[in-house]
mmCIF file of C-alpha atoms in Angstrom:
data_model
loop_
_atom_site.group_PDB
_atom_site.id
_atom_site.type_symbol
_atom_site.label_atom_id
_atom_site.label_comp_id
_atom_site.label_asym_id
_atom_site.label_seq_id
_atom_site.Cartn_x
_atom_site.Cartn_y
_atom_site.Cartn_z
ATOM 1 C CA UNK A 1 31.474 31.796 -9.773
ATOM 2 C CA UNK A 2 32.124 31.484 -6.140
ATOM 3 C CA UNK A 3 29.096 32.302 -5.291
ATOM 4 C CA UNK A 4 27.335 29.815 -7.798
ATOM 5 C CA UNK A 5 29.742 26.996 -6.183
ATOM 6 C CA UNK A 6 28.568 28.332 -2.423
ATOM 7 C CA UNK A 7 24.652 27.612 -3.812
ATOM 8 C CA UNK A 8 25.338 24.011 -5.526
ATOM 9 C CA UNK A 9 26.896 22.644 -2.477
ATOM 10 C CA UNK A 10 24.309 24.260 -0.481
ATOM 11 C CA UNK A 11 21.648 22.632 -2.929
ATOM 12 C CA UNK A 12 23.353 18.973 -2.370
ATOM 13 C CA UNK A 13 22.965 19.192 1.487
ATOM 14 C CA UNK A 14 19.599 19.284 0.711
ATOM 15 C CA UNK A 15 17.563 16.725 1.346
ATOM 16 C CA UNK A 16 15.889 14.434 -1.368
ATOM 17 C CA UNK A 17 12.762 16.373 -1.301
ATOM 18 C CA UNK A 18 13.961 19.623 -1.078
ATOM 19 C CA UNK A 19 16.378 18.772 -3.809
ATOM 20 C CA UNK A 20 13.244 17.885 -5.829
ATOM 21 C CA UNK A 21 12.025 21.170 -6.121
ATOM 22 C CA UNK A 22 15.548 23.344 -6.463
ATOM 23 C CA UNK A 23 16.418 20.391 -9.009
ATOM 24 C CA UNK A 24 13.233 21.946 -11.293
ATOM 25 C CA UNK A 25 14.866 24.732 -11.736
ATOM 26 C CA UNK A 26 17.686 23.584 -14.058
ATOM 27 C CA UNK A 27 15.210 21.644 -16.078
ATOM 28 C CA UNK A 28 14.587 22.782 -19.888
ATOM 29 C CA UNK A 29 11.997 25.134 -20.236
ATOM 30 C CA UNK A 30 11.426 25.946 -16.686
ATOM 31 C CA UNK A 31 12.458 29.704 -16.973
ATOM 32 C CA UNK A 32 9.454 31.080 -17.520
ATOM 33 C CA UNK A 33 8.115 29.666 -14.276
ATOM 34 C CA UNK A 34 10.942 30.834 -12.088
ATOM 35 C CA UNK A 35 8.854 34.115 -12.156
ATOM 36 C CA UNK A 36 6.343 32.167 -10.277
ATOM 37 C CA UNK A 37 6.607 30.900 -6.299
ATOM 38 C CA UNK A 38 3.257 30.393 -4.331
ATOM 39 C CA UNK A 39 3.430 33.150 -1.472
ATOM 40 C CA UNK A 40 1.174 31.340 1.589
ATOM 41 C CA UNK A 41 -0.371 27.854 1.550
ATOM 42 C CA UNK A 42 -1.527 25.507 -1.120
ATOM 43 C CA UNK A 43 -4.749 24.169 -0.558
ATOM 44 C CA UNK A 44 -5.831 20.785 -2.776
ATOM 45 C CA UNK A 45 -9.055 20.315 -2.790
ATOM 46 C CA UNK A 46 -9.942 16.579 -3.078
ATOM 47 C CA UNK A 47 -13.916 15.483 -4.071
ATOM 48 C CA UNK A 48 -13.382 12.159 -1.923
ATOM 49 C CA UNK A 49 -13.131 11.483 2.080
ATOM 50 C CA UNK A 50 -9.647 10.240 3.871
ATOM 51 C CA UNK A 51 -9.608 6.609 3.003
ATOM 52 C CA UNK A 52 -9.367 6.062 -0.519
ATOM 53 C CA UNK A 53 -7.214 5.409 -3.284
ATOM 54 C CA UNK A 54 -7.321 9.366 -4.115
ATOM 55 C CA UNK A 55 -6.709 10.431 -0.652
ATOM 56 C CA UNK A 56 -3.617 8.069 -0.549
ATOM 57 C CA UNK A 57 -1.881 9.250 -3.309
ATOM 58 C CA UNK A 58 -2.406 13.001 -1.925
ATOM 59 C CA UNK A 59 -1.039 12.187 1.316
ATOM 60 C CA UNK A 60 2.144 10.583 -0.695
ATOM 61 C CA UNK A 61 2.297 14.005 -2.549
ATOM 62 C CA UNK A 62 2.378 15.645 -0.181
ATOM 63 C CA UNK A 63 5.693 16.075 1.506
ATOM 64 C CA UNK A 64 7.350 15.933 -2.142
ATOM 65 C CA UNK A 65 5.082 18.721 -3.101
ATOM 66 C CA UNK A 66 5.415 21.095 0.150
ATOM 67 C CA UNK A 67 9.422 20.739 -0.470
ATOM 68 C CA UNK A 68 9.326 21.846 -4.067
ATOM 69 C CA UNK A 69 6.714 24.650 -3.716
ATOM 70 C CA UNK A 70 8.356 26.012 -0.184
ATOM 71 C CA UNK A 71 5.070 26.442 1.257
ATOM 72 C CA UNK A 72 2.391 24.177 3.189
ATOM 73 C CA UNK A 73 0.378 22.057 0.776
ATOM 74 C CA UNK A 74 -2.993 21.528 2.528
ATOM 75 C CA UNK A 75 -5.840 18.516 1.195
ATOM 76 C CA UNK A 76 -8.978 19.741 1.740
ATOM 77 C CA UNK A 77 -11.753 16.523 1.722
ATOM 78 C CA UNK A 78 -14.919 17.775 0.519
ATOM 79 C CA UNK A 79 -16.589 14.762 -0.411
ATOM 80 C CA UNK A 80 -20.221 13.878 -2.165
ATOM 81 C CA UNK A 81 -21.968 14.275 -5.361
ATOM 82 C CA UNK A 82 -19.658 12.224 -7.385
ATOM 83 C CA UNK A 83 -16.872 14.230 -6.693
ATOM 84 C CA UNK A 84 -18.917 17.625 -7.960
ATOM 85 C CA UNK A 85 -18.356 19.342 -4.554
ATOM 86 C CA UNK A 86 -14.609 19.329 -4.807
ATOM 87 C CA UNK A 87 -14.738 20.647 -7.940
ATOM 88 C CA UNK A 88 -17.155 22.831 -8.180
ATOM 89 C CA UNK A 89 -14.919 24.085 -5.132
ATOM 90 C CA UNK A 90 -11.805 24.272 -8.053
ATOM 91 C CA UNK A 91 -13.840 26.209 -10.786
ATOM 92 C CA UNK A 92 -14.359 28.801 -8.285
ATOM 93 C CA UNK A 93 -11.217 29.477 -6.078
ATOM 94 C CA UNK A 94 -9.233 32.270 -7.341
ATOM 95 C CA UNK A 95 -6.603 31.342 -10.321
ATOM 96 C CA UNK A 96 -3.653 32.062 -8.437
ATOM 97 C CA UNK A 97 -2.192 28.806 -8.235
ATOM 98 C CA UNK A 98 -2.673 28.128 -4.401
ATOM 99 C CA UNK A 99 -5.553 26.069 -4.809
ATOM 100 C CA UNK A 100 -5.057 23.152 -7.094
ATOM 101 C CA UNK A 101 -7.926 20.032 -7.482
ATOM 102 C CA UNK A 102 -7.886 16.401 -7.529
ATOM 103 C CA UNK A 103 -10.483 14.724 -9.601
ATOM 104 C CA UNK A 104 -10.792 11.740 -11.012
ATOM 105 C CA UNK A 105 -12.051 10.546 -14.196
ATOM 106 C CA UNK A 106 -15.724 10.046 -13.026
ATOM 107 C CA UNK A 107 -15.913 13.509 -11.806
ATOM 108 C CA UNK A 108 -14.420 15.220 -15.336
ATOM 109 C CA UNK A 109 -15.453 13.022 -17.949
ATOM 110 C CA UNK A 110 -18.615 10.758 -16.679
ATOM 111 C CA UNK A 111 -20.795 13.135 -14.584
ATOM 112 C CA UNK A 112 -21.825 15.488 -17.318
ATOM 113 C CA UNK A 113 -23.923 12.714 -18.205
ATOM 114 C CA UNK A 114 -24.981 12.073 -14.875
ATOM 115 C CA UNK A 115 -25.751 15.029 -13.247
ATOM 116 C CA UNK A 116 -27.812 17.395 -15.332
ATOM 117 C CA UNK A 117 -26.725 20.720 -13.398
ATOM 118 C CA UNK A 118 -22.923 20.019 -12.220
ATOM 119 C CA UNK A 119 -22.800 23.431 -10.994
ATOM 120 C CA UNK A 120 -19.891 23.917 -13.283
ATOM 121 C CA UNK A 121 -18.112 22.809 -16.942
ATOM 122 C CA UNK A 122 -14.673 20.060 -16.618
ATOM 123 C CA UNK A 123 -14.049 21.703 -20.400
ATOM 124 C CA UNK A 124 -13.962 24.957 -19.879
ATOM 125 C CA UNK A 125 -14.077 25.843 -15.814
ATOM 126 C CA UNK A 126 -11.086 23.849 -15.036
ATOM 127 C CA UNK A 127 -7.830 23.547 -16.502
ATOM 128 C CA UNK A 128 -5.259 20.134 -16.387
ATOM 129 C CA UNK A 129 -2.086 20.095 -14.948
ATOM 130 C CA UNK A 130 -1.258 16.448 -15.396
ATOM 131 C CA UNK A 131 -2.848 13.364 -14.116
ATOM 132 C CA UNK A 132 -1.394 11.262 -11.788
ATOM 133 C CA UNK A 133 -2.454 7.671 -11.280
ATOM 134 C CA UNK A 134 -3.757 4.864 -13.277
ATOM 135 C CA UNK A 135 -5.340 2.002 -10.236
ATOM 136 C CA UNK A 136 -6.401 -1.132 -11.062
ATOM 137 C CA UNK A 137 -10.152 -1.911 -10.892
ATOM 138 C CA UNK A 138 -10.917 -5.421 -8.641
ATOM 139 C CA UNK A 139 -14.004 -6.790 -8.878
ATOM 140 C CA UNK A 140 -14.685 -8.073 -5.436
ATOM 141 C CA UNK A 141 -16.916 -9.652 -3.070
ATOM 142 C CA UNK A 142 -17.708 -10.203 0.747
ATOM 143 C CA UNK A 143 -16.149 -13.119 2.150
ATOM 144 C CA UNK A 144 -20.220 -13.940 2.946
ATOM 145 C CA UNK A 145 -21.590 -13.882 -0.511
ATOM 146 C CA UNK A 146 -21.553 -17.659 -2.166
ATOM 147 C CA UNK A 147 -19.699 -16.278 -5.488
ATOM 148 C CA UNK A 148 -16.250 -17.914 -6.536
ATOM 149 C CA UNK A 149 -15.961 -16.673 -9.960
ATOM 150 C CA UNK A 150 -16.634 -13.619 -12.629
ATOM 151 C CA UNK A 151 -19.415 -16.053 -14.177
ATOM 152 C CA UNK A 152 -20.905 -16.746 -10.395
ATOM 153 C CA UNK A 153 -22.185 -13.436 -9.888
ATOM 154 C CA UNK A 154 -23.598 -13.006 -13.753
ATOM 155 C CA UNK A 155 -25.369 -16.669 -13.304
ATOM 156 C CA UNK A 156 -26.882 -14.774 -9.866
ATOM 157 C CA UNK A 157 -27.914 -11.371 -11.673
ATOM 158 C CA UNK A 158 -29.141 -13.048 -14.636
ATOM 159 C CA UNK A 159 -31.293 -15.452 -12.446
ATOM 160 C CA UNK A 160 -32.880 -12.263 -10.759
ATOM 161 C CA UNK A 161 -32.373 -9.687 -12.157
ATOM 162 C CA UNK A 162 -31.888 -5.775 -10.624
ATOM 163 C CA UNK A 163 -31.960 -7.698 -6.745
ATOM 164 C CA UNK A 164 -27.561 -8.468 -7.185
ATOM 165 C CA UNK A 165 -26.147 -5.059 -6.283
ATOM 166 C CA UNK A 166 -22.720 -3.345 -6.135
ATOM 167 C CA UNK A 167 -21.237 -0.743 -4.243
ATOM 168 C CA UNK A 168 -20.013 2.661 -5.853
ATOM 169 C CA UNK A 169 -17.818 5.173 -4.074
ATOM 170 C CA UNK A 170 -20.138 7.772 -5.730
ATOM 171 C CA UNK A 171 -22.377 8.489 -9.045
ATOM 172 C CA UNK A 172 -20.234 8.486 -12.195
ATOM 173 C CA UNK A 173 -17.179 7.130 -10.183
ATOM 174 C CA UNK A 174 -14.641 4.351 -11.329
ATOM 175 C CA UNK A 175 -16.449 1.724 -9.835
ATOM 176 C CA UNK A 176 -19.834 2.743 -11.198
ATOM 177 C CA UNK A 177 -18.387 3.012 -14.761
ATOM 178 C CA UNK A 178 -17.506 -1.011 -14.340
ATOM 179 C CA UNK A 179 -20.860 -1.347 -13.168
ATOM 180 C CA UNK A 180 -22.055 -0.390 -15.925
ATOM 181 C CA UNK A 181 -19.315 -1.707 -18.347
ATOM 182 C CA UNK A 182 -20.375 -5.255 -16.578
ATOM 183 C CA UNK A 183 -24.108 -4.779 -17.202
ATOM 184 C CA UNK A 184 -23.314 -4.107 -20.936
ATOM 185 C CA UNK A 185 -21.135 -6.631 -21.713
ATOM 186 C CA UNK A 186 -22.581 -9.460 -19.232
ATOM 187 C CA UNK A 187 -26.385 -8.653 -20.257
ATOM 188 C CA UNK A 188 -27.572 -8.486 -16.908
ATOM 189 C CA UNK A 189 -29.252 -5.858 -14.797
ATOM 190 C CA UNK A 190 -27.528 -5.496 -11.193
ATOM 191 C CA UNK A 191 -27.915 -2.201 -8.964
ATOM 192 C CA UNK A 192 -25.578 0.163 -7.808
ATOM 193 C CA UNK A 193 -25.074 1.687 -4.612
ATOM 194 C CA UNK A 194 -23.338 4.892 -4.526
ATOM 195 C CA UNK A 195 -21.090 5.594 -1.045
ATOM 196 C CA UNK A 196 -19.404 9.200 -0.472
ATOM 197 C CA UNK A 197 -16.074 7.556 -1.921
ATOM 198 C CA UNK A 198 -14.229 4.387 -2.028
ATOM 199 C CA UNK A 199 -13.373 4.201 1.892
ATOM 200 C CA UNK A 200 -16.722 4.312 2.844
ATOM 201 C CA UNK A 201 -17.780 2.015 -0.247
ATOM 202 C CA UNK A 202 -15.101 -0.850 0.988
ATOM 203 C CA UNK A 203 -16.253 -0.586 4.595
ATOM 204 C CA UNK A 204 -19.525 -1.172 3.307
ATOM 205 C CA UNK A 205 -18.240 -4.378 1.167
ATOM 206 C CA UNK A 206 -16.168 -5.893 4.161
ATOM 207 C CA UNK A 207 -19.935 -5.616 6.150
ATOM 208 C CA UNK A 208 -21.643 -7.532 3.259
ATOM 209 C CA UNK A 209 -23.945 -4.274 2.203
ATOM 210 C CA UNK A 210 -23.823 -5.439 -1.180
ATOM 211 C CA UNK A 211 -23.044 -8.014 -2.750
ATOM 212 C CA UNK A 212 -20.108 -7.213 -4.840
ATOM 213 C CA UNK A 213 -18.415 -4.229 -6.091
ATOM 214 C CA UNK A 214 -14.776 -2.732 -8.102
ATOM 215 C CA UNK A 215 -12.411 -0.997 -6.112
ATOM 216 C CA UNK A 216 -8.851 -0.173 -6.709
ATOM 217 C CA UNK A 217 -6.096 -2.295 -6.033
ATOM 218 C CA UNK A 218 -4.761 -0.107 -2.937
ATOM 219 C CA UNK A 219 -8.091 -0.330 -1.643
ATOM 220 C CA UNK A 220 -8.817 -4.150 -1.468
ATOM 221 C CA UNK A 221 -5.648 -6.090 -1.139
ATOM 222 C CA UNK A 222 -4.869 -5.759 2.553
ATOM 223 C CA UNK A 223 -8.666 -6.759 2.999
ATOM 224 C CA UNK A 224 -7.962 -10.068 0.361
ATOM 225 C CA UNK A 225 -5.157 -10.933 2.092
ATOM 226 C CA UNK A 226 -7.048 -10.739 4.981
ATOM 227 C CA UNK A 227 -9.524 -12.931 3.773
ATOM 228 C CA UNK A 228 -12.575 -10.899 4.478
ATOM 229 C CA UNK A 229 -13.273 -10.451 0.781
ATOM 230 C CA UNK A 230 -12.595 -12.241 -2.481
ATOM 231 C CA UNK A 231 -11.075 -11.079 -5.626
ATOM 232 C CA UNK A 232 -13.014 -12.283 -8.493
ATOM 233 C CA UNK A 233 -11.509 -10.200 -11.552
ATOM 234 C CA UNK A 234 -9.692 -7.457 -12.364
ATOM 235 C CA UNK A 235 -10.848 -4.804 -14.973
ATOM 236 C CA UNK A 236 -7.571 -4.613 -17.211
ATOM 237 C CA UNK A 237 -6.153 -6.406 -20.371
ATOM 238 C CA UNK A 238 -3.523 -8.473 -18.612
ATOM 239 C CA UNK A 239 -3.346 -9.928 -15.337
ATOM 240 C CA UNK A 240 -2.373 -7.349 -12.169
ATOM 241 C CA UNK A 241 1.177 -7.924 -10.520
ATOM 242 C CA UNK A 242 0.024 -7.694 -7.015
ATOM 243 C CA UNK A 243 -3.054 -10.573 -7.739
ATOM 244 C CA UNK A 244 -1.467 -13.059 -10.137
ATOM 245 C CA UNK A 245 -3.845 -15.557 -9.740
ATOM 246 C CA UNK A 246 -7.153 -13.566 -10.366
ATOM 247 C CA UNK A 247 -7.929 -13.455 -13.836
ATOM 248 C CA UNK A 248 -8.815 -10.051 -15.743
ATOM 249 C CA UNK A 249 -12.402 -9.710 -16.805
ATOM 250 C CA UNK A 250 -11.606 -10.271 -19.994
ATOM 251 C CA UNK A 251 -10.133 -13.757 -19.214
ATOM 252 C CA UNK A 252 -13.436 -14.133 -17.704
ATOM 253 C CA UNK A 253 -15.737 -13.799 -20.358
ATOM 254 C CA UNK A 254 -16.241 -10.295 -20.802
ATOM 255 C CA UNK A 255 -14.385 -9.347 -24.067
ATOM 256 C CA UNK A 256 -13.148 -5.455 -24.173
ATOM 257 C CA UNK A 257 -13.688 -5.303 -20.352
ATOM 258 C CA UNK A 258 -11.370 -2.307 -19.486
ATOM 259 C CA UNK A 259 -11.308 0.449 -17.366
ATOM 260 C CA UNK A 260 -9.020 3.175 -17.000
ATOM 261 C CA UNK A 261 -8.906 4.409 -13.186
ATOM 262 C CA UNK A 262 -7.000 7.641 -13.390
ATOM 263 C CA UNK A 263 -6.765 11.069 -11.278
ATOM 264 C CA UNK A 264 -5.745 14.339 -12.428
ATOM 265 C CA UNK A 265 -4.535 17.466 -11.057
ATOM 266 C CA UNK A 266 -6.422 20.197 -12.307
ATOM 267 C CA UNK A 267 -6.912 24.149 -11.631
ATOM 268 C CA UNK A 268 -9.419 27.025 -12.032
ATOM 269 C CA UNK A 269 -9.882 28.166 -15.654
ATOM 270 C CA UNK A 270 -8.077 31.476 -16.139
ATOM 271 C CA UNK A 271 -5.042 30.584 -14.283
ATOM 272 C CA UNK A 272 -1.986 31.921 -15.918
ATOM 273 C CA UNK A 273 0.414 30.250 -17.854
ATOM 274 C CA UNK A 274 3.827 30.628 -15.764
ATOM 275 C CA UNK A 275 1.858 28.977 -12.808
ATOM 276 C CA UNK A 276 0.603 26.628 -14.792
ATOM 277 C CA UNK A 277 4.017 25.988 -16.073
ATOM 278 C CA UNK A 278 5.646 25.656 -12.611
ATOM 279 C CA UNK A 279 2.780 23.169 -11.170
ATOM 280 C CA UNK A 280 3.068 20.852 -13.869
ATOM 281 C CA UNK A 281 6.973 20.937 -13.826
ATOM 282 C CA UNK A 282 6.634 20.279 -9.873
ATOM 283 C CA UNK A 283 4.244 17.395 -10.186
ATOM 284 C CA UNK A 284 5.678 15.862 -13.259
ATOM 285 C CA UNK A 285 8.889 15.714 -11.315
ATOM 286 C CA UNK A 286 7.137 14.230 -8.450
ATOM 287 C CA UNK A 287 5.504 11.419 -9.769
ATOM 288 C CA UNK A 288 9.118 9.767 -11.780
ATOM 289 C CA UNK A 289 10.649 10.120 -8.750
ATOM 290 C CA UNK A 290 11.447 6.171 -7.981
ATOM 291 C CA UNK A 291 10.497 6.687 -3.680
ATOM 292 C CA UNK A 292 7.431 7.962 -4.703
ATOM 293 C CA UNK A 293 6.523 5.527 -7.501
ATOM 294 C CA UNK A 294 7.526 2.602 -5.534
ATOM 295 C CA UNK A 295 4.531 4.259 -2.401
ATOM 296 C CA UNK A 296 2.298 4.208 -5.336
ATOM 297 C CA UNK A 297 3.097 0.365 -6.440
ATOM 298 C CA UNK A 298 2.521 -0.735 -2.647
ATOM 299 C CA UNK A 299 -0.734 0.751 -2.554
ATOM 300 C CA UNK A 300 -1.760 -0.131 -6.054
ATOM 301 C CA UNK A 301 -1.239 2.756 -7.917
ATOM 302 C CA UNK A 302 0.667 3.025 -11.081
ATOM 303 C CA UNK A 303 2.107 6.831 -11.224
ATOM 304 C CA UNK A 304 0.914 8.869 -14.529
ATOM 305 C CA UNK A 305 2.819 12.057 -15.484
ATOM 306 C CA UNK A 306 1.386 14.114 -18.353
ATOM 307 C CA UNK A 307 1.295 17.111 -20.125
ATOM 308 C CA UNK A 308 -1.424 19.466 -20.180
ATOM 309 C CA UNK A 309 -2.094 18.501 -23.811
ATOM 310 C CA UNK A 310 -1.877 14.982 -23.181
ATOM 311 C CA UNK A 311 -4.513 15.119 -19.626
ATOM 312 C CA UNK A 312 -6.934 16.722 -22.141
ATOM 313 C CA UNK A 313 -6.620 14.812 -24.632
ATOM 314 C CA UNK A 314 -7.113 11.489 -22.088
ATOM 315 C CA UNK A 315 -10.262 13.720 -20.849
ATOM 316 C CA UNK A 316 -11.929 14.112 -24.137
ATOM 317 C CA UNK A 317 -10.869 10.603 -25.127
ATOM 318 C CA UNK A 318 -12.983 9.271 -21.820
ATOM 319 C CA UNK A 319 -16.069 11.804 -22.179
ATOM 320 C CA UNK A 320 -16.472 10.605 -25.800
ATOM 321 C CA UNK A 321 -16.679 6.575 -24.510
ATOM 322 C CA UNK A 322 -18.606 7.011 -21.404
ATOM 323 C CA UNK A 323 -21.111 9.382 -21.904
ATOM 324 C CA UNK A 324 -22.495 7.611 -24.786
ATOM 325 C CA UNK A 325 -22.573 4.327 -22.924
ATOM 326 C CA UNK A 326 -24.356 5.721 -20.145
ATOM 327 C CA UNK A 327 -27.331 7.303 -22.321
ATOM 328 C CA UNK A 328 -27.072 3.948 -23.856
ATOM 329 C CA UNK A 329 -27.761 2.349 -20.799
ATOM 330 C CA UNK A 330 -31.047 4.380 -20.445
ATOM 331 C CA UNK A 331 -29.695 6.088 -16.793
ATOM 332 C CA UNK A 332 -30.885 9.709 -16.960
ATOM 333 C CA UNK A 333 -29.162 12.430 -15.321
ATOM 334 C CA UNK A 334 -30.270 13.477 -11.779
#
């Protein structure tokens, strides 16, 4: 007893982070993964450069992950191809638990239609842990372009058609997927430009590249504020918090304009289930943690904790709606 007294005052000297990961411990359920501590580095691998809204939310993690694991968590950017490189990187580390993947819901459920030889299978070469963020989709412009309104830049792509383009950060990405969404819905014919993530993508935006694009929330507000673009929409049902007065795409004219905007932690197929166990648990506690919810919220994101069940269940819910939709749109994969 005294020594169980000695280790609970040790654990409350702890700090907040640290007292994340001991506090997993005494969770329900979490037993099974005690038998389970990573034993050198954890590496994520992330399929997007330093500079977007995935990259953020990584270097958030971080510190609240490296505490609860005991080891160095390491991101590894290995950006391109949609998010493919990353990971393709994932469905071929060892399944040992010490390299874990970021992807986003292009990468998993849009590219198979995209890309005709991803190098790998999202259903059966990787395995989810949880996702992590839901980010609100802003349709934006450069400060440059003439457009006020949703129904500006339709009027424009309408009047000549596949000359109004948009920026992507990648094939199959969010902000491709509300390309396309727009195109459907609006009846017009505009032309995406795929950048090597959403960082690069906004630069690009902020230089007048193109002439309008959707980005997440943590991405474009410091750059409307700034006044060097314009928020023209925003690709939810309601209204966003941080841009009250921009209406959602929906209130613009486009009826059943949504987009989900989510990332997921996932690992190599084969991984066992007491690591699996212990990730989730780890992350899962992470992400309702209120400091790290209220970094998401000032950068946009909205934190997303899940169960395995529930991630794949999301996944096959999101491959079943966009895949479709892109054959529909007559874009063949590449």
């Amino acid at each position: 007893m005294a020594q169980k007294l000695l280790q609970h005052r040790a654990m409350k000297r702890r700090s907040l982070l640290a007292g994340l990961g001991a506090g997993l411990l005494a969770q329900p359920g979490a037993a099974s993964a005690q038998a389970w501590a990573p034993s050198r580095p954890v590496t994520i691998i992330l399929g997007f450069p330093p500079g977007g809204a995935s990259d953020a939310a990584m270097r958030i993690m971080q510190p609240v992950l490296q505490a609860a694991l005991g080891q160095p968590v390491v991101i590894d950017n290995r950006a391109g191809a949609g998010g493919n490189i990353g990971a393709q990187a994932v469905a071929r580390a060892a399944p040992d638990g010490h390299t874990i993947g970021s992807a986003n819901i292009g990468t998993l459920a849009v590219n198979p239609a995209l890309v005709r030889n991803m190098g790998f299978d999202p259903m059966t070469d990787l395995m989810p842990i949880s996702t992590i963020f839901n980010a609100v989709n802003v349709l934006v412009c450069p400060a440059n372009r003439p457009f006020r309104s949703v129904a500006d830049i339709i009027a424009a792509a309408k009047a000549r058609p596949e000359t109004i383009s948009y920026g992507t950060g990648g094939v199959g990405s969010p902000g491709h997927l509300c390309g396309i969404l727009f195109d459907h819905i609006a009846g017009t014919r505009t032309v995406p430009v795929p950048y090597r993530g959403g960082g690069p993508q906004m630069l690009a935006l902020v230089a007048g590249e193109h002439d309008f694009g959707f980005s997440p929330m943590g991405t474009v507000l410091t750059h409307v504020q700034a006044g060097t673009i314009r928020a023209l929409g925003v690709a939810t049902k309601t209204r966003a918090r941080e841009l009250p007065d921009v209406p959602s795409m929906i209130e613009a004219g486009l009826p059943d304009f949504e987009v989900l905007n989510w990332d997921g932690f996932v690992v190599p197929a084969g991984t066992p289930a007491p690591i699996r166990t212990r990730l989730g648990e780890v992350i899962r506690a992470a992400l309702t943690d209120p400091g790290l919810i209220a970094d998401f919220q000032r950068r946009g994101l909205e934190a997303w904790p899940s169960t395995e069940a529930a991630f794949a269940a999301q996944l096959a819910a999101d491959s079943a709606k966009w895949q479709p939709l892109i054959r529909a749109a007559g874009i063949e994969p590449s």
